[in-house]
Coordinates of C-alpha atoms and ligand atoms in Angstrom, one line a residue:
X1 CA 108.3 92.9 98.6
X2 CA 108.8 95.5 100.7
X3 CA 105.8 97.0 103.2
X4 CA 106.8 100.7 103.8
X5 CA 110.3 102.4 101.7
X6 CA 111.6 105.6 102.7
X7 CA 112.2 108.1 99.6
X8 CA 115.6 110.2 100.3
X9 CA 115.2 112.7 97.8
X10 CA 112.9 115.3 96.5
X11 CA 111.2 116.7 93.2
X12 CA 110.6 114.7 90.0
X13 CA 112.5 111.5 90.9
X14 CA 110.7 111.6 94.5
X15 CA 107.2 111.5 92.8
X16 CA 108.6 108.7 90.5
X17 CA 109.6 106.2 92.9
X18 CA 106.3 107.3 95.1
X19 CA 104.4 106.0 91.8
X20 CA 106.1 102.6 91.7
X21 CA 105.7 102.2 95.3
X22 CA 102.0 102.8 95.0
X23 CA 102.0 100.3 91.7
X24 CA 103.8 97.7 93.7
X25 CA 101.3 98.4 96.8
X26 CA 104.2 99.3 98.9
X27 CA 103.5 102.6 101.5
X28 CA 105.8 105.3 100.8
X29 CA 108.1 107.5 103.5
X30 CA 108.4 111.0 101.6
X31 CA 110.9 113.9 103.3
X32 CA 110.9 117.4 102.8
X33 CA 112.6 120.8 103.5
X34 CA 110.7 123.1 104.6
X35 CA 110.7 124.8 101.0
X36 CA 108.9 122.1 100.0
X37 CA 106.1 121.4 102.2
X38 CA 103.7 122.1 99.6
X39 CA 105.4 120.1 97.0
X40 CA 103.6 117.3 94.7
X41 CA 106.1 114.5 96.6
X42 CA 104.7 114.7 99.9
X43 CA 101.1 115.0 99.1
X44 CA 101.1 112.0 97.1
X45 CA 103.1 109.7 99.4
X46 CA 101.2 108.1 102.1
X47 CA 103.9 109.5 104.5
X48 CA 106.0 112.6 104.8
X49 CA 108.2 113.9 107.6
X50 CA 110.1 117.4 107.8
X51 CA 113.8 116.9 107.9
X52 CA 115.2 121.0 108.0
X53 CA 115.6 124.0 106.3
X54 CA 115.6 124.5 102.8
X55 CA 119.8 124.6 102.1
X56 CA 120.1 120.3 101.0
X57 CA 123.1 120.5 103.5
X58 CA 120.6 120.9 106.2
X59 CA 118.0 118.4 104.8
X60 CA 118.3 116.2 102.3
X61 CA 122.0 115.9 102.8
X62 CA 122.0 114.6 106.4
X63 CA 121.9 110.8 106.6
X64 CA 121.8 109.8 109.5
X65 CA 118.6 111.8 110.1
X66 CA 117.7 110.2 107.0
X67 CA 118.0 106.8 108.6
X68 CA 116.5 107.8 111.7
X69 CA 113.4 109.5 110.3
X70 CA 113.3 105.5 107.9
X71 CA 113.2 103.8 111.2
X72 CA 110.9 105.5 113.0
X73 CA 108.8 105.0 110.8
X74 CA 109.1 101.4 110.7
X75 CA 110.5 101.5 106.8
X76 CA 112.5 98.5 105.6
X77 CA 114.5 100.4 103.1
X78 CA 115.6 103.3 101.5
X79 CA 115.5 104.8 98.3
X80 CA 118.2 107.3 97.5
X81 CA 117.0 108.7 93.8
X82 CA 119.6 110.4 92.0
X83 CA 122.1 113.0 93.2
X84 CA 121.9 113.9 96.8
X85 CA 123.1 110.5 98.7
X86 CA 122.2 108.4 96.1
X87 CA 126.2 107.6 95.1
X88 CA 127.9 108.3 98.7
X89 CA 129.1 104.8 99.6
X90 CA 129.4 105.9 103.8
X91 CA 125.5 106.3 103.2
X92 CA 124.8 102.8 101.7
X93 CA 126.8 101.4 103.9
X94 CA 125.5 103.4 107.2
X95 CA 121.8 102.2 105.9
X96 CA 122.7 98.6 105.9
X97 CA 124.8 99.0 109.5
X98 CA 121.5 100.6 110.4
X99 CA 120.0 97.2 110.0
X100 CA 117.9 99.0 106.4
X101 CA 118.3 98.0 102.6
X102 CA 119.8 100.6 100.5
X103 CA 117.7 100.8 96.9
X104 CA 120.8 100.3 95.3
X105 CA 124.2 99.1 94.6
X106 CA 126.6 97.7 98.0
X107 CA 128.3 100.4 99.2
X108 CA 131.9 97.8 98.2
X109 CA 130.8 98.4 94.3
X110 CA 130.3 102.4 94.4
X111 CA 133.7 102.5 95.9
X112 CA 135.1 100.4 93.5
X113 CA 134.1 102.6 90.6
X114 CA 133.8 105.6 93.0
X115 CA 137.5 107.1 91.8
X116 CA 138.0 107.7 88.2
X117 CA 141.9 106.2 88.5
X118 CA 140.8 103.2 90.2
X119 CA 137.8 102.3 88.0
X120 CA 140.2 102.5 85.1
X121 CA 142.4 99.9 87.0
X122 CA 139.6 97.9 87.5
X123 CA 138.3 98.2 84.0
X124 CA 141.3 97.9 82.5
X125 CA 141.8 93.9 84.2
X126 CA 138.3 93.0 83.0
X127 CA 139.4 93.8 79.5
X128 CA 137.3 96.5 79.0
X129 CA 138.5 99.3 76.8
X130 CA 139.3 102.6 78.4
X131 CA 141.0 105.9 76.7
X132 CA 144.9 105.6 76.5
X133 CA 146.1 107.1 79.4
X134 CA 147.3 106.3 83.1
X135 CA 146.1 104.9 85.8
X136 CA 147.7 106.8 88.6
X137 CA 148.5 110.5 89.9
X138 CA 151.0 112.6 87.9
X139 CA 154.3 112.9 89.7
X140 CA 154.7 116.1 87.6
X141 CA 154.4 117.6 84.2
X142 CA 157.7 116.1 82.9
X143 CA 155.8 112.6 83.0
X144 CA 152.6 113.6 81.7
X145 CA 154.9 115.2 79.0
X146 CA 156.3 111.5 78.5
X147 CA 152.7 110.0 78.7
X148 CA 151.1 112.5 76.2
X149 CA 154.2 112.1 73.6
X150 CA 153.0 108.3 73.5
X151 CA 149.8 109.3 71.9
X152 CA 149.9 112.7 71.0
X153 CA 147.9 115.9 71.5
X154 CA 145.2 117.2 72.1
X155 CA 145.2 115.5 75.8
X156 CA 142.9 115.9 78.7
X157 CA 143.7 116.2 82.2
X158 CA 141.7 114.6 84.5
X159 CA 140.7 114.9 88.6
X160 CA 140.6 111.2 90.1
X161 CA 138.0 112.6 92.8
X162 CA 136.3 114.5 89.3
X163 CA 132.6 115.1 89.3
X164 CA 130.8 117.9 87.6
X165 CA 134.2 118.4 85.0
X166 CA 135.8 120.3 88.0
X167 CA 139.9 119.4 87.8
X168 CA 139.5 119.3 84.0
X169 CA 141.5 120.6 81.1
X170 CA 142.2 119.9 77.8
X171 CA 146.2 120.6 76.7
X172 CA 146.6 120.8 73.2
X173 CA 150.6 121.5 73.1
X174 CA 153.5 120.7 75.3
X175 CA 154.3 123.8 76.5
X176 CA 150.7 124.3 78.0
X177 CA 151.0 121.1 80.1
X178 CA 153.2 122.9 83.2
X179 CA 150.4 125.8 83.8
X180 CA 147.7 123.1 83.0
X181 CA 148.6 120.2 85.4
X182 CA 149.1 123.3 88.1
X183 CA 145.6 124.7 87.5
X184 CA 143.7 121.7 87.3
X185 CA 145.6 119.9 90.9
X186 CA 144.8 123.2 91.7
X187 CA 141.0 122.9 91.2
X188 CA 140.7 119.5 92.2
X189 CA 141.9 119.8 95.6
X190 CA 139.1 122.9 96.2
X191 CA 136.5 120.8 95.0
X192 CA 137.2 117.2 96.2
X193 CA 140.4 117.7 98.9
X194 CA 142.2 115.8 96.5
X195 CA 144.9 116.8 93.9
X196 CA 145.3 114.1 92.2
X197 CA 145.4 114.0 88.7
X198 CA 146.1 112.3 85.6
X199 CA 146.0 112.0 81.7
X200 CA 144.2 110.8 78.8
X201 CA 143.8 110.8 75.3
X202 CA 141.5 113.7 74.3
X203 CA 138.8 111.7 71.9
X204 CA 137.9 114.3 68.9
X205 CA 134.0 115.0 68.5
X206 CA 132.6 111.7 70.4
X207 CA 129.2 110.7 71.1
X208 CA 128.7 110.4 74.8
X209 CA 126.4 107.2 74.5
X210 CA 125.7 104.7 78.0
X211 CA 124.2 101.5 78.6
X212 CA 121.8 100.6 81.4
X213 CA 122.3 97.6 83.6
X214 CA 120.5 95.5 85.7
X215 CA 121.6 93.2 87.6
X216 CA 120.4 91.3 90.4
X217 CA 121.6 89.4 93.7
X218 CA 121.7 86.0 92.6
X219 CA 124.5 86.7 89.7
X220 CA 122.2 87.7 86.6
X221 CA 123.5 91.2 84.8
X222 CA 121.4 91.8 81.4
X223 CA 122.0 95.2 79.8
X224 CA 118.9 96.7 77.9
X225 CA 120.4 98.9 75.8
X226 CA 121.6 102.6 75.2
X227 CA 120.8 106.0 75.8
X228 CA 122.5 108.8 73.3
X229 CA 123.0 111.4 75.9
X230 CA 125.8 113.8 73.7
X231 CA 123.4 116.9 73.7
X232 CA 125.0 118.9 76.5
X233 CA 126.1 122.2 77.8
X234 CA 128.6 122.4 80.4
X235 CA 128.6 118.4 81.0
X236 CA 124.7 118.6 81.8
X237 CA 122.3 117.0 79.8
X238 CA 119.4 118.6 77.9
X239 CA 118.3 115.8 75.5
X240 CA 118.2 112.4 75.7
X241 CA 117.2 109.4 73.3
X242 CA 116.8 105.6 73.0
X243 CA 118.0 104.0 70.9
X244 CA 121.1 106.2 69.4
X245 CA 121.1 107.0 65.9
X246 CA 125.0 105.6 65.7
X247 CA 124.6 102.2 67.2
X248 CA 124.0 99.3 64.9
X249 CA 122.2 96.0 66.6
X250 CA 126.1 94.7 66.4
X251 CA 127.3 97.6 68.3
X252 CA 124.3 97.4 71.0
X253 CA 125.5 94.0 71.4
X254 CA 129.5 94.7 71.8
X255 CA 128.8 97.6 73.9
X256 CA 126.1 96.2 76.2
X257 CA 128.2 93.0 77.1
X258 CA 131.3 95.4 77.9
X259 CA 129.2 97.2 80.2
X260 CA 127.7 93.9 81.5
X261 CA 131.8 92.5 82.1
X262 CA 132.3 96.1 83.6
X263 CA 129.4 96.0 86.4
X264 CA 130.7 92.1 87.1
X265 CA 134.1 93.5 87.5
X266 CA 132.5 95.9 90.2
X267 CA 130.3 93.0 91.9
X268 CA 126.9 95.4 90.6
X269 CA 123.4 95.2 92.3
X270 CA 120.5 96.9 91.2
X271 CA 120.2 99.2 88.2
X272 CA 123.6 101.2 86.4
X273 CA 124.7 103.0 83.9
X274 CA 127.9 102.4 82.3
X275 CA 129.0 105.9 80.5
X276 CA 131.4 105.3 77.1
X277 CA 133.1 107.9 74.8
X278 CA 131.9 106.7 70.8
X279 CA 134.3 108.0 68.0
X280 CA 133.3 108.5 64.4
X281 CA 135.4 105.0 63.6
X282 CA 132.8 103.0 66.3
X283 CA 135.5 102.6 68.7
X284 CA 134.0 102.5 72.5
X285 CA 135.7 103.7 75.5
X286 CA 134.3 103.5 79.2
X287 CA 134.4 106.9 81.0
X288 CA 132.5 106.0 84.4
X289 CA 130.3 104.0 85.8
X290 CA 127.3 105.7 87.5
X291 CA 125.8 103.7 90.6
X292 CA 122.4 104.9 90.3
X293 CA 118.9 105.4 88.7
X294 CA 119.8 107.7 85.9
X295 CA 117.8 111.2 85.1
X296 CA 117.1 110.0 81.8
X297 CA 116.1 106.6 82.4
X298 CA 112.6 106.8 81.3
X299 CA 113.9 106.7 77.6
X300 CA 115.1 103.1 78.4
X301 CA 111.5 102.2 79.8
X302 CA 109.6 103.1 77.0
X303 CA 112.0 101.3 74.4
X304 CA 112.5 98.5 76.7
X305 CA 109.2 98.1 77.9
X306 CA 109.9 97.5 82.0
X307 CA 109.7 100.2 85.0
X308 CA 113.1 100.9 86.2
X309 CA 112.3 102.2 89.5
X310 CA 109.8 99.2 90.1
X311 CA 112.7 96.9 89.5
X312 CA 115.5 98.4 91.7
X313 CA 112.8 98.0 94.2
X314 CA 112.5 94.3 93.9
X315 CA 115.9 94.0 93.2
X316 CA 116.5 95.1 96.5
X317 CA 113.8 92.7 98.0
X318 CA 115.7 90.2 96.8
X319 CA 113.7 89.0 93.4
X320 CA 115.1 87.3 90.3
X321 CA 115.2 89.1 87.5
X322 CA 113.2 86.8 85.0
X323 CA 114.3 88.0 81.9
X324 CA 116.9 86.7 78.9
X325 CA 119.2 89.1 77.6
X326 CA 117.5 88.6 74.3
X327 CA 113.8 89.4 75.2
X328 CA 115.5 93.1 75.4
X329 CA 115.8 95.0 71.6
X330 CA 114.2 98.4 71.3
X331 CA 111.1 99.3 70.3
X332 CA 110.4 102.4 68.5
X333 CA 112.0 105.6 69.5
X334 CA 111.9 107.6 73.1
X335 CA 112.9 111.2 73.5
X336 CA 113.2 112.9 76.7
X337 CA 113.7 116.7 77.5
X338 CA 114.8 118.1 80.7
X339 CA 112.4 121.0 81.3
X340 CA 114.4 123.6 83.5
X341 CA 113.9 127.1 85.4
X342 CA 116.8 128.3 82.9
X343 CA 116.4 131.4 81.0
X344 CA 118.5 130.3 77.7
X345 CA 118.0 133.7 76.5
X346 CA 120.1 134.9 79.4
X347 CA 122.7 132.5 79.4
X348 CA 120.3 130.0 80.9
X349 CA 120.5 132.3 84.5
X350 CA 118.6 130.2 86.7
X351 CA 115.0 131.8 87.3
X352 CA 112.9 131.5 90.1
X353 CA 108.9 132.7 91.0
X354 CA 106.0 131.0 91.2
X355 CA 104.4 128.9 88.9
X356 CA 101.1 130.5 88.5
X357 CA 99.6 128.6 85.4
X358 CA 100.3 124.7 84.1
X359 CA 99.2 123.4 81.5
X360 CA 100.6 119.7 80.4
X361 CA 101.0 118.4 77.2
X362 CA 99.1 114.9 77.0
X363 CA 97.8 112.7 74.0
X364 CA 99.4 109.0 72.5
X365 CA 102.8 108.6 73.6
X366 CA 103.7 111.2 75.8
X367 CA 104.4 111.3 79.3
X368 CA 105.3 114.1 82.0
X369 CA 107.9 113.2 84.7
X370 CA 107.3 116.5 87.0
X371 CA 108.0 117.3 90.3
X372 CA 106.0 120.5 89.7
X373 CA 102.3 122.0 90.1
X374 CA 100.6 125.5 89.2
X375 CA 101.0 127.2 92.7
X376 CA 104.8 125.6 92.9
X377 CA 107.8 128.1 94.3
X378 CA 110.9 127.6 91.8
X379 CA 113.5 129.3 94.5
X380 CA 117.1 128.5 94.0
X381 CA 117.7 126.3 96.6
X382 CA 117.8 123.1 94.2
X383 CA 118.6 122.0 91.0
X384 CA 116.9 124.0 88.7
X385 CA 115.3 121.0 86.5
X386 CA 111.1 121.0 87.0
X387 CA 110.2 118.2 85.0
X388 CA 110.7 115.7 82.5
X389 CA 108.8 115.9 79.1
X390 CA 109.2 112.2 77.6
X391 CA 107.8 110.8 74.0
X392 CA 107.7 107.4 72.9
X393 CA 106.8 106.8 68.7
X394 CA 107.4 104.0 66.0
X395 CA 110.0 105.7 64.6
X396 CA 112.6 108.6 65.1
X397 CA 111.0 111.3 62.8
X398 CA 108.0 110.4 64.5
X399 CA 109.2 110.8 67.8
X400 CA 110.8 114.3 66.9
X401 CA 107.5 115.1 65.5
X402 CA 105.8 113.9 68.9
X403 CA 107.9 116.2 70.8
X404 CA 107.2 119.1 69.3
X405 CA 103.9 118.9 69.2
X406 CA 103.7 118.5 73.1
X407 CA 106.4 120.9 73.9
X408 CA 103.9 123.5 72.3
X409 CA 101.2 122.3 74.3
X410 CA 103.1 122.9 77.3
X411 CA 102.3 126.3 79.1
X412 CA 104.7 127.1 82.0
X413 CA 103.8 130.5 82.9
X414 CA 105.9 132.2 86.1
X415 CA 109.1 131.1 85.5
X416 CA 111.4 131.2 82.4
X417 CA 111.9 127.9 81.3
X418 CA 113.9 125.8 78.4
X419 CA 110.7 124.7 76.8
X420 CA 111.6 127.5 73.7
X421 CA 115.3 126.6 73.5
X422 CA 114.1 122.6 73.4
X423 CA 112.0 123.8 70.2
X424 CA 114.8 125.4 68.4
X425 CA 116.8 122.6 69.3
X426 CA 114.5 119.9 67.6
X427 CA 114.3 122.3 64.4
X428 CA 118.0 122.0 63.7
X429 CA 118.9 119.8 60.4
X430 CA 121.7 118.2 62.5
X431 CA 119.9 116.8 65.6
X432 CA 117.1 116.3 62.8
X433 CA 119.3 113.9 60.9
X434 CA 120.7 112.6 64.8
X435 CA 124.9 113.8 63.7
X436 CA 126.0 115.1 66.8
X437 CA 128.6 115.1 69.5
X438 CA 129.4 115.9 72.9
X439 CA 130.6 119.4 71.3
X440 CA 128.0 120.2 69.6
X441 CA 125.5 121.8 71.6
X442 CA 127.7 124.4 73.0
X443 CA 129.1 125.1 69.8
X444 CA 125.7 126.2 68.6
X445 CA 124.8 127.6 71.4
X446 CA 124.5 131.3 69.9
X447 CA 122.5 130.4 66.8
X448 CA 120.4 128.0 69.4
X449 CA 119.6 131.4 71.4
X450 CA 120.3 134.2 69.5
X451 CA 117.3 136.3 68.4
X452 CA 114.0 136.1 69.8
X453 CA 113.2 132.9 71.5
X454 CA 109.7 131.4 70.1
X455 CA 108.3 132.8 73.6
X456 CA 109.5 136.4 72.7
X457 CA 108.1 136.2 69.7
X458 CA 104.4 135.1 71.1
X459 CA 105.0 138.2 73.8
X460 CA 105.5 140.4 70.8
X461 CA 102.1 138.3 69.4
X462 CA 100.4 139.2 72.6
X463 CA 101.4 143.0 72.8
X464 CA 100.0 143.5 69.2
X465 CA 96.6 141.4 70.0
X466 CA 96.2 143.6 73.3
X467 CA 96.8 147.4 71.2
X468 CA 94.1 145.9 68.6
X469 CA 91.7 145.4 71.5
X470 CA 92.5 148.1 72.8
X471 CA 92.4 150.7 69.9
X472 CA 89.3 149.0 69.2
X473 CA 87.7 149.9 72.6
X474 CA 89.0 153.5 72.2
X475 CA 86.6 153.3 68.9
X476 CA 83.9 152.6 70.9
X477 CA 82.3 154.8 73.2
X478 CA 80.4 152.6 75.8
X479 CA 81.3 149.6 77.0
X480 CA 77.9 147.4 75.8
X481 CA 77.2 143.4 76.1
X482 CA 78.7 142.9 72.8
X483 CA 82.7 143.7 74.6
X484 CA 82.5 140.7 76.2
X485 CA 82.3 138.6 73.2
X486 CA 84.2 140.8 71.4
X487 CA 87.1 140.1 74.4
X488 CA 86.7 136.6 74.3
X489 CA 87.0 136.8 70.2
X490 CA 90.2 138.5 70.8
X491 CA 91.8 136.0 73.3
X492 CA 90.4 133.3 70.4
X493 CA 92.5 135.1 68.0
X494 CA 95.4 135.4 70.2
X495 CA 95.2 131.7 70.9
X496 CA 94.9 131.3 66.9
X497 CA 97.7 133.0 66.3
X498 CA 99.4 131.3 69.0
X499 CA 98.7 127.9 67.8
X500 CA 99.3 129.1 63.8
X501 CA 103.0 130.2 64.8
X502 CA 103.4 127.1 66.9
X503 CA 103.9 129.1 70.0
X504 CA 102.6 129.3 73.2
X505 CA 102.0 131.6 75.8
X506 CA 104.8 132.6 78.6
Ligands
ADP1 P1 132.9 114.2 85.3 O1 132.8 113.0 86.2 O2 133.7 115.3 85.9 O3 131.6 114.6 84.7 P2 133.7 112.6 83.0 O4 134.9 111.7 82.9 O5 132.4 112.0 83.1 O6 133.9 113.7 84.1 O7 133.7 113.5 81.7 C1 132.8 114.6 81.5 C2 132.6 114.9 80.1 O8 133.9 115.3 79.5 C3 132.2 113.7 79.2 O9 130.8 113.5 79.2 C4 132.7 114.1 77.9 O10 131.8 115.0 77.4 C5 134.0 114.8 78.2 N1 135.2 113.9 78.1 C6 135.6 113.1 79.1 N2 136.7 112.4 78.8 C7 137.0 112.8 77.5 C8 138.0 112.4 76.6 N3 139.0 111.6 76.9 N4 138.0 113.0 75.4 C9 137.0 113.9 75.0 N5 136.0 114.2 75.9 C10 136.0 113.7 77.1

């Protein structure tokens, strides 16, 4: 094992892979901004070094400092987390020229799955199934016209540099295609410096479900499973589970050995996620692969049993993975919600302050992923999710019941946060009964928001507590030793009433 890995990233994932450092007794590297000198990431690490201003362009963006800072140090190896670096194959392969070990896949096998036309290629001579479409760029719209005709409309345009859905666009008729194909090359070449484009079947109301990989140096790929990820607004996750309500064992077992012939199509190291596209009928289709730790991949650890993070790190080392594909079958149910600075009552408007009170849910089976602490600035500099809020229970219901008893027991006071939107969310019959798809959230968006929020209604709770005390002290004269207690009895019964309507404090 490694003695000393440098952690390129910041916030919740930081903290995460400083914890299975410290559980693997290797010393930890951390890096900051200057916005987050305070933060939970570099006290905790045995190490941290200042790499720049707050913009990520200036710190956590910059790799070669990166590197430079990891040997200085005297690191062996660097862990990229998710986003930032973490899938830029000039990075992996600048840490390995560096004479370092990236905590991840070899630079070769993110660029082989790096463009979304060549992974197809790729996927599509390993035999695993991809959506109808092409392969290449669109010459023009006449041949996408050609293509679609072949099987029909709706169709979806596609950037090969795409990220983020930026160079997207469904076409649901012919005569759209023209304006469509124009817009979307248009878009693509803003966002990546690359117009290319092409065309696939638009798949009606799927489940966005992936499978995790692992797969070590010495040839061994095992897949444990899936993650239903289809609860989304605007392509980002909210909600995640393991397993999914729509995959039998038999699917789990179809699905997981594609993935496992798509990451041995890419020559896969370390930990990845294989994204697929489920329709109603059960048919599977691979959309990317992601050459990473995933947000969401605690959901996975507490079905499968294993740390993630500890594994990518002795995959790297250079360990065998000593497990059979069949020691992995899920146990119980995981849920995990991605506590952002959103304000979903304002069209989740990013909000920022400080966090000036914490309080974390706890109790059997539930576990907090944060890279936040009362005192914390939320500024905008970053992405705007705070924390992770996992659950892990014997069954489903259970685990739906788990969550929302420790979403109420969360208090987040400072910021606006999604905690009240996550409760609504949970209370709906259809994510109750697990029937959803990759539409679904943002088609119930407005019934999801509208009215007051659970934490507007506990304000409105809190105004009426404060007139009663305060009527009441209008009643009496002088203040006496008895308005103490009697202040204290009132924040009891604000607390009851709190607790009675299932709602918390802002
Ligand atoms: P990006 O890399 O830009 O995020 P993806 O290919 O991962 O693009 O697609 C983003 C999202 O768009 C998917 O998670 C899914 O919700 C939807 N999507 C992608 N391809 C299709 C398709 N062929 N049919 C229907 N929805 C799709």
């Amino acid at each position: 094992m490694f003695n000393k890995v440098l952690i390129a990233n910041r916030g919740e994932i930081a903290l995460r892979v400083v914890r299975a450092c410290q559980e693997l007794g290797v010393r930890s590297v951390a890096v900051y901004s200057e916005a987050d000198a305070r933060a939970p990431h570099v006290r905790e690490a045995d190490e941290a070094v200042c790499i720049g201003p707050p913009p990520s362009s200036q710190s956590y963006l910059l790799g070669d400092k990166l590197i430079e800072v990891a040997l200085k140090a005297g690191a062996e190896a660097i862990h990229p987390g998710y986003g930032f670096l973490s899938e830029r194959a000039w990075f992996a392969r600048a840490v390995r020229d560096a004479g370092l070990i990236f905590v991840g896949p070899p630079a070769e096998a993110i660029d082989a799955v790096g463009s979304k036309t060549a992974a197809r290629q790729l996927m599509i001579s390993a035999g695993v199934p991809v959506v109808p479409g092409t392969t290449t760029a669109l010459r023009d719209a006449k041949e996408a016209a050609a293509i679609a005709d072949t099987f029909g409309y709706p169709v979806l345009l596609k950037a090969a540099a795409g990220g983020g859905g930026k160079g997207m666009r469904v076409v649901r008729a012919a005569s759209e295609l023209e304006s469509a194909l124009a817009s979307a090359q248009r878009e693509a070449q803003n966002a990546f410096g690359d117009d290319a484009v092409y065309v696939e079947k638009y798949i009606d109301g799927p489940r966005h479900v992936e499978v995790q990989v692992l797969a070590d140096m010495h040839g061994k790929v095992l897949h444990l499973g899936e993650r239903e990820c289809s609860l989304q607004r605007r392509h980002q996750k909210m909600m995640e589970e393991a397993p999914s309500p729509a995959v039998s064992p038999e699917l789990r077992a179809r699905m997981g050995e594609t993935a496992v012939a798509a990451a041995r199509a890419a020559g896969y190291v370390n930990a990845g996620t294989c994204e697929f596209l489920l329709d109603r009928d059960g048919q599977f289709y691979f959309l990317e692969m992601n050459t990473r730790i995933q947000v969401e991949h605690p959901v996975t650890e507490l079905v499968m049993g294993l740390d993630l993070v500890q594994w990518q790190l002795r995959i790297a080392a250079g360990e065998h993975l000593p497990f059979e594909q069949k020691s992995f079958t899920p146990r119980g149910w995981a849920i995990e919600c991605r506590i952002t600075s959103e304000d979903p009552a304002n069209g989740f408007l990013p909000s920022t302050g400080r966090i000036s009170h914490l309080h974390l849910p706890s109790g059997p089976g539930v576990r907090w992923d944060g890279g936040i602490e009362a005192g914390s600035e939320v500024g905008l500099h970053y992405d705007p999710m705070l924390a992770k809020l996992i659950v892990h229970a014997p069954t489903r219901a259970l685990a739906i019941s788990r969550m929302q008893r420790a979403l109420r027991e969360l208090v987040i006071d400072g910021v606006e946060t999604s905690r009240g939107f996550h409760l609504r969310l949970l209370e709906h019959p259809d994510v109750r009964s697990g029937d959803m798809t990759i539409q679904w959230l943002e088609a119930h968006l407005d019934e999801l928001t509208r009215g007051s929020a659970p934490d507007d209604t506990i304000r409105i709770a809190a105004i009426a507590v404060a007139l009663a005390a305060h009527q009441d002290k209008q009643v009496r004269a002088t203040p006496t030793a008895a308005d103490s207690t009697h202040s204290e009895s009132h924040g009891a019964s604000w607390r009851a009433v709190a607790r009675r309507e299932g709602l918390r404090r802002e």
